[in-house]
Amino acid sequence: MDLEIRPSIDPQWRRQPVIGISQVGYHPAQPKRAVLELDPHDPALGTVSLYRLTLTGEKRLVKSGAPKPWGPFLNYRYAIFDFTDVTGSGDYVIEYRGQQAGPFRIDPHVYDDAWQLTLEVFLPVQMCHVSVRERNRFWHGACHLDDAEQAPANHRHIDNYQQGERETQFGDYEHIPGLNWGGWHDAGDFDLPAGSISNTVLALALAQEEFHPGIDMTTVRRPTREVLLHVPDGEDDLLQQVEYGAEGLMGSFRASGHIFAGIIENSQSQYDTTGDPVNITDNHVYDPSLKPDEVAGDRSGKPDDRWAFTNRNTGLQYRVAQSLAVASRVLRPHKPALADEYLAAARALWQYEQTHPPAYAPNAYVGRGGSFPSDEIAATAELWLTTDDPQYGKRLSALLAQVRAISPEQAGRSVGWMLARLLPKNSDPEFHRLVVEIAKKWKAAADAIEGASPYGVRFPAFALRSDWRLDSPGDARGNSIMGFAWDLQSDAMRDYFLHKNLPEIFGPETLLNLVNFVLGCHPVSNTSYINGVGARSQLVAYGFNRDDYSYIPGGPIPGVSFMRPGFMDLKNFPYYYNQTEYVIHGAASYIFDVLAARQVLNHPAPAR
């Protein structure tokens, strides 16, 4: 059979404009810019109109004018409509050439609850080893209670998990006790990657330490393994999530004295399962002495238990030490015994890595090593902040020579924010000079990156090159690249601390631009990347319920991805994980960033 396609081209056709605005809205004190994305052949003509909605349903014109041309970016042209001077509280819409964006609010409290759905629903739903219920609905049952077996030695597994020579006291396929409490399913699949869990704990714990949001909308019952949504239990939800993530890390430390890379299904068919994860395993620990369908107490003859990948990775050990140190600080007023245990584990992990050769066993979500010890510096700085122990300050001083040798961009994207947090603690003038020097150079480089797109965020470096359309395997996967909102969110979290400690160098613009970007002011469409947050959001996503073409409220997606030869794309399609997959650290950094935006707008940093 032959198929002949004869395309027809209408030279007069133009793509409709996209009006990029935050679907949540704006604080009166923040910059407000609608970014107009235009067909490459379409000049920025016409008038943009901003209307305020009245109680009677009418529109009252507040501001209008021609947009200011910005120029080309990748395949499109852009223009800006600035309405920063509009500060009156109310509901607004923007119209331009037949297109409308909104309604959105301008209000001093616009960020007060924009983060809460992610904490109240998404993160609890991602919790493993518990049942999660929302009134009459069960999100999922108590799953994977048979966690976990030692993965077989020298085995390359699915999703980049690998097991080298065994480093634990457990034999191949032997059950490791204590791994069936704590941790979140990372994304649309159900594995428990320690690197991702550690990053999530860190961002949540820092959010608690910085902002103390103090909401209680979730009940966690350990004896019955129940989580009840929208049922207060007298405990701070953010602290409960910090503890649950830390417990997922501590299981491996308690079992073997180091952090395992992660836990994942033992077969491809299990890994591909969608829907309620309670159906993936039988929740009984596998016992090879039993027949396949035999159950005896908490044991069964069904070999469906997940595998734990247990090789030590130095970067991961340091990363977890950093996260546990912060977790111990925020939990200490409420659970001092647990805080003591977490801090002792953090110190032990750090001490072991200081006295043994580094190991960078390849695995999912762990570092590959390198010449610059960013994980060690971060863990050392965090432990110094937590304990005041001079050994950490001494070791940090020894590591600063390596900081001086790297580029400002590398320092800014890795340890610069950690060093800035030490400025109030470290009185050494040479340390202050080094941090300020790095900050100034990084700020200049960051400004250039942010200024290269109309959105004021740090697009991936390849997207800013004129030759990115060529096949560059180091930059993209095949013909597209994963959405990058999570990376931008982590950037913004780091920049908050640079702004807080060096306000004379770093303003809040990176943070505020990022929040706008995630909430709708981005290429291709003006939908919020946070499911259910904002007047218009992505409502089909790659979660464990993706076969239902549905979403988990508060879930964060990576967003728009770049498509060769020069386009950006965002589909309302659940199976394209490059654009719509959830990850837990994206949820944590989103919570941090919105709370940080509220903080800097309501309590601006004093000038120095």
Coordinates of C-alpha atoms in Angstrom, one line a residue:
M1 CA 0.0 0.0 0.0
D2 CA 1.4 3.4 -1.0
L3 CA 0.5 6.6 0.8
E4 CA 1.0 10.0 -0.7
I5 CA 0.9 13.1 1.4
R6 CA 0.6 16.5 -0.4
P7 CA 0.9 19.3 2.2
S8 CA -0.7 22.6 1.4
I9 CA 0.8 25.8 2.8
D10 CA -1.1 29.0 3.5
P11 CA 1.5 31.8 3.4
Q12 CA -1.0 34.0 5.2
W13 CA -1.5 31.7 8.2
R14 CA -0.3 33.0 11.5
R15 CA -0.2 31.2 14.9
Q16 CA -2.4 32.8 17.5
P17 CA -0.6 34.8 20.2
V18 CA 0.0 33.3 23.6
I19 CA -0.3 35.6 26.5
G20 CA 2.0 34.5 29.3
I21 CA 0.8 35.5 32.8
S22 CA 0.8 33.8 36.2
Q23 CA -2.5 31.9 36.6
V24 CA -2.4 32.5 40.4
G25 CA -1.7 36.3 40.1
Y26 CA 0.6 38.9 41.5
H27 CA 1.5 40.6 44.8
P28 CA 1.0 44.3 44.4
A29 CA 4.7 45.0 45.1
Q30 CA 6.2 42.6 42.5
P31 CA 7.0 43.3 38.9
K32 CA 4.1 42.3 36.5
R33 CA 4.9 41.5 32.9
A34 CA 2.7 39.7 30.4
V35 CA 5.0 38.0 27.9
L36 CA 3.4 37.8 24.4
E37 CA 4.6 34.9 22.3
L38 CA 4.0 35.6 18.6
D39 CA 4.3 33.9 15.2
P40 CA 7.9 34.5 13.8
H41 CA 6.3 36.4 10.9
D42 CA 4.0 38.4 13.1
P43 CA 5.0 41.9 14.2
A44 CA 4.1 43.1 17.7
L45 CA 1.2 45.3 16.6
G46 CA -2.0 46.2 18.2
T47 CA -3.0 47.1 21.7
V48 CA -2.9 45.1 24.9
S49 CA -5.7 45.8 27.3
L50 CA -5.8 45.1 31.1
Y51 CA -9.3 44.9 32.6
R52 CA -10.5 44.7 36.2
L53 CA -13.5 42.5 36.7
T54 CA -16.3 44.1 38.7
L55 CA -18.8 42.5 41.0
T56 CA -21.5 42.8 38.4
G57 CA -19.5 40.8 35.9
E58 CA -18.4 43.8 33.8
K59 CA -14.9 44.6 32.7
R60 CA -13.4 48.0 33.5
L61 CA -10.3 49.1 31.5
V62 CA -7.4 49.8 33.8
K63 CA -4.5 50.1 31.4
S64 CA -3.8 49.7 27.7
G65 CA -1.0 50.2 25.3
A66 CA 1.2 48.8 22.6
P67 CA 3.5 45.9 23.7
K68 CA 7.2 46.5 23.7
P69 CA 9.0 44.3 21.2
W70 CA 11.5 42.0 22.9
G71 CA 12.8 40.2 19.8
P72 CA 13.2 36.6 18.6
F73 CA 13.8 33.6 20.9
L74 CA 14.1 30.2 19.2
N75 CA 11.2 29.9 16.8
Y76 CA 9.0 32.7 18.0
R77 CA 9.0 36.5 18.4
Y78 CA 8.2 38.1 21.7
A79 CA 6.8 41.3 23.2
I80 CA 6.3 42.6 26.7
F81 CA 3.3 44.3 28.3
D82 CA 4.4 45.8 31.6
F83 CA 1.7 46.6 34.2
T84 CA 3.8 46.8 37.3
D85 CA 2.2 50.1 38.2
V86 CA -1.2 48.4 38.6
T87 CA -1.4 47.6 42.3
G88 CA -5.0 47.6 43.3
S89 CA -6.4 44.4 44.8
G90 CA -8.9 42.7 42.5
D91 CA -9.5 40.2 39.7
Y92 CA -8.1 41.0 36.2
V93 CA -7.9 39.7 32.6
I94 CA -5.6 40.7 29.8
E95 CA -6.7 40.8 26.2
Y96 CA -4.6 41.0 23.0
R97 CA -5.8 40.5 19.4
G98 CA -8.7 38.2 20.2
Q99 CA -6.9 36.2 22.9
Q100 CA -7.6 36.5 26.7
A101 CA -5.6 35.4 29.7
G102 CA -7.0 35.2 33.2
P103 CA -8.8 35.8 35.4
F104 CA -5.9 36.4 37.9
R105 CA -5.6 38.3 41.1
I106 CA -3.5 41.1 42.3
D107 CA -3.5 40.8 46.1
P108 CA -1.1 40.9 49.0
H109 CA -2.2 37.4 49.9
V110 CA -1.9 35.9 46.5
Y111 CA 0.9 33.4 47.6
D112 CA -0.6 32.5 51.0
D113 CA -2.1 29.3 49.8
A114 CA -0.6 28.7 46.3
W115 CA 1.8 26.1 47.8
Q116 CA -0.6 24.3 50.1
L117 CA -2.2 21.9 47.7
T118 CA 1.2 20.4 47.0
L119 CA 1.8 19.8 50.7
E120 CA -1.8 18.8 51.6
V121 CA -2.4 16.4 48.7
F122 CA 0.5 15.6 46.4
L123 CA 3.2 14.7 48.9
P124 CA 0.9 12.6 51.1
V125 CA -0.4 10.7 48.1
Q126 CA 3.2 9.9 47.1
M127 CA 4.0 8.4 50.5
C128 CA 4.9 4.7 50.4
H129 CA 4.2 2.0 53.0
V130 CA 0.9 3.6 54.0
S131 CA -2.7 3.8 52.8
V132 CA -3.8 7.3 51.8
R133 CA -7.4 8.3 52.1
E134 CA -9.3 11.5 51.3
R135 CA -12.7 11.3 52.9
N136 CA -14.5 8.5 50.9
R137 CA -11.7 8.1 48.3
F138 CA -8.7 5.9 48.8
W139 CA -5.7 7.2 46.7
H140 CA -3.9 4.0 47.4
G141 CA -3.6 1.2 49.9
A142 CA -0.7 0.4 52.3
C143 CA 1.9 -0.9 49.8
H144 CA 5.3 -2.6 49.7
L145 CA 5.1 -3.7 53.3
D146 CA 7.5 -6.6 52.2
D147 CA 10.3 -4.2 51.5
A148 CA 13.0 -5.2 50.6
E149 CA 15.4 -7.8 49.4
Q150 CA 19.1 -7.4 48.8
A151 CA 19.6 -7.0 45.1
P152 CA 21.7 -9.7 43.5
A153 CA 25.4 -8.9 43.1
N154 CA 26.8 -7.6 39.8
H155 CA 23.4 -7.0 38.3
R156 CA 22.3 -4.1 36.0
H157 CA 18.6 -3.4 36.5
I158 CA 15.9 -1.3 35.1
D159 CA 15.7 2.5 35.4
N160 CA 19.5 2.9 35.8
Y161 CA 19.7 0.9 39.1
Q162 CA 22.8 -1.2 39.4
Q163 CA 24.2 -3.5 42.1
G164 CA 27.9 -4.2 42.2
E165 CA 29.7 -6.4 44.7
R166 CA 27.7 -6.8 47.8
E167 CA 28.7 -4.4 50.7
T168 CA 26.1 -5.4 53.3
Q169 CA 25.8 -8.4 55.6
F170 CA 22.8 -9.6 53.6
G171 CA 23.0 -12.3 50.9
D172 CA 21.5 -12.1 47.5
Y173 CA 17.7 -11.9 47.7
E174 CA 17.8 -11.9 51.5
H175 CA 15.2 -9.8 53.2
I176 CA 16.6 -6.6 54.8
P177 CA 14.5 -5.6 57.8
G178 CA 13.4 -2.1 58.6
L179 CA 12.9 -0.8 55.0
N180 CA 9.1 -0.7 55.1
W181 CA 8.5 2.7 56.6
G182 CA 9.1 6.1 55.2
G183 CA 9.9 7.6 51.8
W184 CA 7.9 8.8 48.8
H185 CA 7.3 7.2 45.4
D186 CA 9.5 9.4 43.3
A187 CA 7.3 10.0 40.3
G188 CA 4.8 8.1 38.2
D189 CA 6.6 4.9 39.1
F190 CA 7.0 3.6 42.6
D191 CA 10.7 3.4 43.3
L192 CA 12.3 5.0 46.4
P193 CA 15.5 6.7 45.1
A194 CA 17.6 8.0 48.0
G195 CA 19.1 10.9 46.1
S196 CA 15.7 12.3 45.2
I197 CA 14.3 11.7 48.7
S198 CA 17.3 13.4 50.2
N199 CA 16.8 16.5 47.9
T200 CA 13.2 16.6 48.9
V201 CA 13.9 16.4 52.6
L202 CA 16.5 19.2 52.3
A203 CA 14.1 21.6 50.5
L204 CA 11.2 20.9 52.9
A205 CA 13.4 21.2 56.0
L206 CA 14.8 24.5 54.8
A207 CA 11.3 25.7 54.0
Q208 CA 10.3 24.9 57.6
E209 CA 13.4 26.6 59.0
E210 CA 13.0 29.7 57.0
F211 CA 9.2 30.3 56.9
H212 CA 7.4 28.2 59.5
P213 CA 4.2 28.0 57.5
G214 CA 2.5 26.0 60.3
I215 CA -0.5 24.3 58.6
D216 CA -2.1 21.0 59.9
M217 CA -4.4 19.4 57.4
T218 CA -3.1 15.8 57.4
T219 CA -3.2 12.9 59.8
V220 CA -0.4 10.3 59.9
R221 CA -1.0 7.2 62.0
R222 CA 2.0 5.0 62.1
P223 CA 0.5 2.0 64.1
T224 CA -2.2 1.5 61.5
R225 CA -0.2 2.9 58.5
E226 CA -3.0 5.3 57.6
V227 CA -2.7 8.8 56.1
L228 CA -5.9 10.9 56.2
L229 CA -6.1 14.0 54.0
H230 CA -7.8 17.1 55.3
V231 CA -8.0 15.7 58.8
P232 CA -5.8 17.6 61.3
D233 CA -3.9 15.6 63.9
G234 CA -2.3 18.4 65.9
E235 CA 1.1 18.1 64.1
D236 CA 2.7 20.4 61.6
D237 CA 2.3 18.9 58.1
L238 CA 5.6 20.1 56.8
L239 CA 7.4 18.6 59.8
Q240 CA 5.6 15.3 59.3
Q241 CA 6.8 15.2 55.7
V242 CA 10.3 16.0 56.7
E243 CA 10.3 13.2 59.2
Y244 CA 8.7 10.7 56.7
G245 CA 11.3 11.4 54.1
A246 CA 14.1 11.2 56.6
E247 CA 12.8 7.9 57.9
G248 CA 13.0 6.5 54.4
L249 CA 16.7 7.3 54.4
M250 CA 17.3 6.1 57.9
G251 CA 16.1 2.6 57.2
S252 CA 19.2 1.7 55.3
F253 CA 21.5 3.5 57.7
R254 CA 20.0 1.5 60.6
A255 CA 20.3 -1.7 58.7
S256 CA 23.9 -1.4 57.4
G257 CA 25.5 2.0 58.5
H258 CA 25.3 3.6 55.1
I259 CA 22.6 4.9 52.7
F260 CA 21.4 2.6 50.0
A261 CA 20.9 4.0 46.5
G262 CA 17.3 3.0 46.4
I263 CA 14.5 0.4 46.3
I264 CA 12.7 -0.6 43.1
E265 CA 10.5 -3.4 41.7
N266 CA 12.3 -6.6 40.8
S267 CA 10.8 -7.0 37.3
Q268 CA 9.8 -4.9 34.4
S269 CA 6.2 -6.0 34.6
Q270 CA 6.0 -4.8 38.2
Y271 CA 7.7 -1.5 37.3
D272 CA 5.2 -0.8 34.5
T273 CA 2.2 -1.2 36.8
T274 CA -0.1 1.8 37.1
G275 CA -3.0 2.3 39.5
D276 CA -3.0 1.4 43.1
P277 CA 0.5 0.2 44.1
V278 CA -1.0 -2.1 46.8
N279 CA -1.5 -4.6 44.0
I280 CA 2.2 -4.8 43.0
T281 CA 3.3 -7.1 45.8
D282 CA 1.4 -9.2 48.2
N283 CA 2.9 -7.3 51.2
H284 CA 4.3 -10.6 52.6
V285 CA 8.0 -11.1 52.9
Y286 CA 9.2 -13.8 50.5
D287 CA 10.1 -17.1 52.0
P288 CA 11.6 -19.6 49.4
S289 CA 10.7 -22.5 51.7
L290 CA 7.0 -21.9 51.1
K291 CA 5.0 -22.9 48.0
P292 CA 4.2 -20.1 45.5
D293 CA 0.6 -19.6 46.8
E294 CA 1.4 -20.4 50.4
V295 CA 1.1 -17.8 53.1
A296 CA 2.4 -18.3 56.7
G297 CA 2.1 -15.3 59.0
D298 CA 3.8 -12.4 57.4
R299 CA 5.6 -14.6 54.9
S300 CA 4.7 -16.0 51.5
G301 CA 6.1 -18.1 48.7
K302 CA 5.6 -15.4 46.1
P303 CA 8.9 -13.8 44.9
D304 CA 7.4 -10.3 44.3
D305 CA 9.4 -8.3 46.9
R306 CA 11.2 -5.2 45.7
W307 CA 15.0 -5.1 45.6
A308 CA 17.3 -2.7 47.6
F309 CA 20.4 -1.5 45.7
T310 CA 22.9 -1.1 48.4
N311 CA 26.3 0.0 47.1
R312 CA 27.8 3.0 48.9
N313 CA 28.2 6.2 46.9
T314 CA 30.3 8.9 48.5
G315 CA 28.3 11.8 46.9
L316 CA 25.0 10.3 48.2
Q317 CA 26.4 9.8 51.7
Y318 CA 27.4 13.4 51.9
R319 CA 24.1 14.6 50.4
V320 CA 22.1 12.6 52.9
A321 CA 24.3 13.9 55.7
Q322 CA 23.4 17.4 54.7
S323 CA 19.7 16.7 54.6
L324 CA 19.7 14.8 57.9
A325 CA 21.6 17.7 59.6
V326 CA 18.9 20.2 58.5
A327 CA 16.1 17.7 59.4
S328 CA 17.6 17.4 62.9
R329 CA 17.5 21.1 63.4
V330 CA 13.8 21.6 62.5
L331 CA 12.6 18.5 64.3
R332 CA 14.5 19.2 67.6
P333 CA 11.9 21.4 69.3
H334 CA 9.2 18.7 68.6
K335 CA 11.0 15.3 68.6
P336 CA 14.4 15.7 70.3
A337 CA 15.2 12.0 70.4
L338 CA 14.6 11.6 66.7
A339 CA 16.6 14.8 66.0
D340 CA 19.5 13.3 68.0
E341 CA 19.4 10.1 66.0
Y342 CA 19.4 12.0 62.7
L343 CA 22.3 14.2 63.6
A344 CA 24.3 11.3 64.9
A345 CA 23.7 9.5 61.6
A346 CA 24.7 12.6 59.6
R347 CA 27.9 12.9 61.6
A348 CA 28.7 9.2 61.2
L349 CA 28.2 9.4 57.4
W350 CA 30.4 12.4 57.2
Q351 CA 33.1 10.9 59.4
Y352 CA 33.2 7.6 57.4
E353 CA 33.6 9.4 54.1
Q354 CA 36.4 11.5 55.6
T355 CA 38.4 8.4 56.6
H356 CA 37.8 6.1 53.7
P357 CA 38.6 6.3 49.9
P358 CA 35.6 7.7 48.0
A359 CA 33.3 5.4 46.1
Y360 CA 31.1 6.5 43.3
A361 CA 29.2 3.3 42.4
P362 CA 27.0 4.1 39.4
N363 CA 23.3 4.1 40.2
A364 CA 20.1 6.1 39.7
Y365 CA 19.9 9.6 41.2
V366 CA 23.4 9.5 42.7
G367 CA 26.5 11.6 41.9
R368 CA 29.2 10.3 39.5
G369 CA 32.0 12.0 41.3
G370 CA 34.4 14.5 39.9
S371 CA 37.2 16.8 40.8
F372 CA 35.1 19.3 42.7
P373 CA 33.7 18.1 46.1
S374 CA 30.4 20.0 46.1
D375 CA 28.6 17.3 48.1
E376 CA 31.3 17.3 50.7
I377 CA 31.3 21.0 51.0
A378 CA 27.6 21.2 51.4
A379 CA 27.5 18.5 54.1
T380 CA 30.4 20.0 55.9
A381 CA 28.9 23.5 55.9
E382 CA 25.5 22.2 57.1
L383 CA 27.0 20.2 59.9
W384 CA 29.0 23.2 61.0
L385 CA 25.8 25.3 61.0
T386 CA 24.1 22.6 63.0
T387 CA 26.7 21.7 65.6
D388 CA 29.3 24.5 65.9
D389 CA 31.9 21.8 66.0
P390 CA 35.2 23.3 64.9
Q391 CA 36.2 20.2 63.0
Y392 CA 33.7 21.1 60.3
G393 CA 34.9 24.7 60.1
K394 CA 38.5 23.5 59.8
R395 CA 37.7 21.0 57.0
L396 CA 35.7 23.7 55.2
S397 CA 38.7 26.0 55.3
A398 CA 40.8 23.3 53.7
L399 CA 38.2 22.9 50.9
L400 CA 38.1 26.6 50.0
A401 CA 41.2 26.3 47.8
Q402 CA 39.1 24.1 45.4
V403 CA 36.3 26.7 45.4
R404 CA 38.7 29.4 44.3
A405 CA 39.8 27.2 41.3
I406 CA 36.3 26.7 39.7
S407 CA 34.3 29.0 37.6
P408 CA 31.8 31.5 39.1
E409 CA 29.0 29.7 37.3
Q410 CA 30.0 26.3 38.8
A411 CA 30.3 27.8 42.2
G412 CA 27.0 29.6 41.9
R413 CA 25.1 26.5 40.8
S414 CA 26.6 24.3 43.4
V415 CA 28.0 25.6 46.7
G416 CA 27.7 29.4 46.5
W417 CA 24.4 29.5 48.3
M418 CA 25.8 27.3 51.1
L419 CA 28.8 29.5 51.6
A420 CA 26.6 32.6 51.6
R421 CA 24.6 31.0 54.5
L422 CA 27.8 30.8 56.5
L423 CA 28.6 34.5 56.3
P424 CA 26.9 35.4 59.6
K425 CA 28.8 32.5 61.2
N426 CA 32.3 32.8 59.7
S427 CA 34.1 36.0 60.7
D428 CA 37.2 35.3 58.6
P429 CA 37.6 38.4 56.3
E430 CA 39.3 36.2 53.6
F431 CA 36.2 34.0 53.6
H432 CA 33.9 37.0 53.2
R433 CA 36.0 38.3 50.3
L434 CA 35.9 35.0 48.6
V435 CA 32.2 34.6 48.9
V436 CA 31.5 38.2 47.7
E437 CA 33.8 37.8 44.8
I438 CA 32.1 34.6 43.7
A439 CA 28.7 36.1 44.2
K440 CA 29.5 39.2 42.0
K441 CA 30.9 37.1 39.2
W442 CA 28.1 34.6 39.3
K443 CA 25.5 37.4 39.4
A444 CA 27.0 38.9 36.2
A445 CA 26.9 35.5 34.5
A446 CA 23.4 34.7 35.7
D447 CA 22.1 38.1 34.5
A448 CA 23.4 37.3 31.0
I449 CA 21.7 33.9 31.0
E450 CA 18.4 35.3 32.3
G451 CA 18.5 38.2 29.8
A452 CA 18.8 35.9 26.9
S453 CA 15.1 35.0 27.0
P454 CA 12.0 37.1 27.5
Y455 CA 11.0 35.2 30.7
G456 CA 13.9 36.2 32.8
V457 CA 14.7 32.6 33.9
R458 CA 17.8 30.5 33.3
F459 CA 16.9 28.5 30.2
P460 CA 19.3 25.5 29.6
A461 CA 22.5 26.7 28.1
F462 CA 22.0 24.8 24.8
A463 CA 18.8 26.7 24.1
L464 CA 20.7 30.0 24.1
R465 CA 23.1 28.8 21.4
S466 CA 22.4 29.6 17.8
D467 CA 23.6 26.1 16.7
W468 CA 21.4 24.1 19.2
R469 CA 19.5 22.6 16.3
L470 CA 22.5 20.5 15.3
D471 CA 22.7 17.0 16.8
S472 CA 24.4 17.6 20.2
P473 CA 23.9 14.4 22.2
G474 CA 25.3 16.0 25.3
D475 CA 22.5 18.6 25.3
A476 CA 19.4 16.7 24.3
R477 CA 17.9 13.3 24.2
G478 CA 17.1 12.4 20.6
N479 CA 14.8 15.0 19.2
S480 CA 13.7 16.6 22.4
I481 CA 14.8 17.4 25.9
M482 CA 13.1 16.9 29.2
G483 CA 11.2 19.9 30.6
F484 CA 13.4 21.8 33.0
A485 CA 11.1 23.6 35.4
W486 CA 12.4 21.6 38.3
D487 CA 16.0 22.8 37.6
L488 CA 14.8 26.4 37.5
Q489 CA 13.0 25.8 40.8
S490 CA 16.2 24.6 42.5
D491 CA 18.1 27.6 41.0
A492 CA 15.5 29.9 42.6
M493 CA 15.8 28.2 46.0
R494 CA 19.5 28.7 45.9
D495 CA 19.1 32.3 44.8
Y496 CA 16.8 33.0 47.7
F497 CA 19.7 32.4 50.1
L498 CA 22.0 34.5 48.0
H499 CA 19.5 37.3 48.1
K500 CA 18.9 36.9 51.8
N501 CA 22.6 37.0 52.7
L502 CA 23.9 39.3 50.0
P503 CA 21.0 41.6 49.1
E504 CA 23.4 44.3 47.8
I505 CA 24.3 41.8 45.0
F506 CA 21.3 39.6 44.5
G507 CA 17.8 40.9 44.2
P508 CA 14.6 38.7 44.3
E509 CA 14.0 38.8 40.6
T510 CA 15.2 35.3 39.8
L511 CA 12.9 33.9 42.4
L512 CA 9.9 36.0 41.4
N513 CA 10.4 35.3 37.6
L514 CA 10.6 31.6 38.3
V515 CA 7.3 31.5 40.3
N516 CA 5.6 33.4 37.5
F517 CA 7.1 30.9 35.0
V518 CA 5.9 27.8 36.8
L519 CA 2.5 29.3 37.3
G520 CA 1.8 30.1 33.7
C521 CA 4.2 32.8 32.2
H522 CA 6.1 30.4 30.0
P523 CA 6.3 29.4 26.3
V524 CA 3.7 27.6 24.2
S525 CA 0.7 28.0 26.6
N526 CA -0.3 29.9 29.7
T527 CA -1.2 26.9 31.9
S528 CA 0.1 26.5 35.4
Y529 CA 2.6 23.6 35.8
I530 CA 1.2 22.8 39.2
N531 CA -1.9 20.6 38.8
G532 CA -5.0 22.3 40.2
V533 CA -3.2 25.5 41.1
G534 CA -4.3 28.7 39.3
A535 CA -7.3 29.5 37.1
R536 CA -5.9 27.2 34.4
S537 CA -3.5 24.4 35.0
Q538 CA -2.3 21.2 33.4
L539 CA -4.9 18.5 34.4
V540 CA -3.5 15.5 32.7
A541 CA -0.2 14.2 34.0
Y542 CA 2.2 11.3 34.3
G543 CA 1.4 10.1 37.8
F544 CA 0.6 6.6 38.9
N545 CA -3.0 7.3 37.8
R546 CA -2.0 8.3 34.3
D547 CA -4.1 5.6 32.7
D548 CA -7.1 7.5 34.0
Y549 CA -6.0 10.7 32.1
S550 CA -6.2 12.4 35.4
Y551 CA -3.9 14.2 37.9
I552 CA -2.9 14.5 41.5
P553 CA -3.7 18.0 42.9
G554 CA -0.6 20.0 43.7
G555 CA 1.6 17.8 41.5
P556 CA 4.4 19.6 39.6
I557 CA 5.3 18.8 36.0
P558 CA 8.6 19.6 34.2
G559 CA 6.7 21.6 31.6
V560 CA 7.6 22.8 28.2
S561 CA 10.3 20.8 26.4
F562 CA 12.5 21.8 23.4
M563 CA 11.8 19.9 20.1
R564 CA 14.1 19.8 17.1
P565 CA 14.7 21.7 15.0
G566 CA 13.7 24.8 17.0
F567 CA 10.3 24.5 18.7
M568 CA 9.0 24.3 22.2
D569 CA 6.1 21.9 23.0
L570 CA 3.7 21.2 25.9
K571 CA 1.1 18.5 25.2
N572 CA -2.0 17.7 27.3
F573 CA -1.0 14.0 27.2
P574 CA -0.2 11.8 30.2
Y575 CA 2.4 9.4 28.7
Y576 CA 4.9 12.0 27.5
Y577 CA 6.9 12.0 30.7
N578 CA 9.4 14.6 29.3
Q579 CA 6.7 17.2 29.8
T580 CA 4.2 15.9 32.3
E581 CA 5.9 13.5 34.8
Y582 CA 5.8 14.3 38.5
V583 CA 8.9 14.2 40.8
I584 CA 8.9 14.7 44.6
H585 CA 11.9 17.1 44.6
G586 CA 10.0 19.3 42.2
A587 CA 7.2 19.4 44.7
A588 CA 9.5 20.4 47.5
S589 CA 11.3 23.1 45.7
Y590 CA 8.0 24.5 44.5
I591 CA 6.7 24.8 48.1
F592 CA 10.0 26.5 49.1
D593 CA 9.9 28.9 46.2
V594 CA 6.3 30.1 46.7
L595 CA 6.9 30.6 50.5
A596 CA 10.1 32.4 49.6
A597 CA 8.3 34.7 47.2
R598 CA 5.8 35.5 49.9
Q599 CA 8.6 36.2 52.3
V600 CA 10.6 38.6 50.1
L601 CA 7.5 40.5 49.0
N602 CA 6.0 41.0 52.5
H603 CA 9.4 41.4 54.2
P604 CA 11.9 42.9 51.8
A605 CA 15.6 42.5 52.7
P606 CA 17.0 45.7 54.2
A607 CA 19.6 47.5 52.1
R608 CA 23.2 47.3 53.3

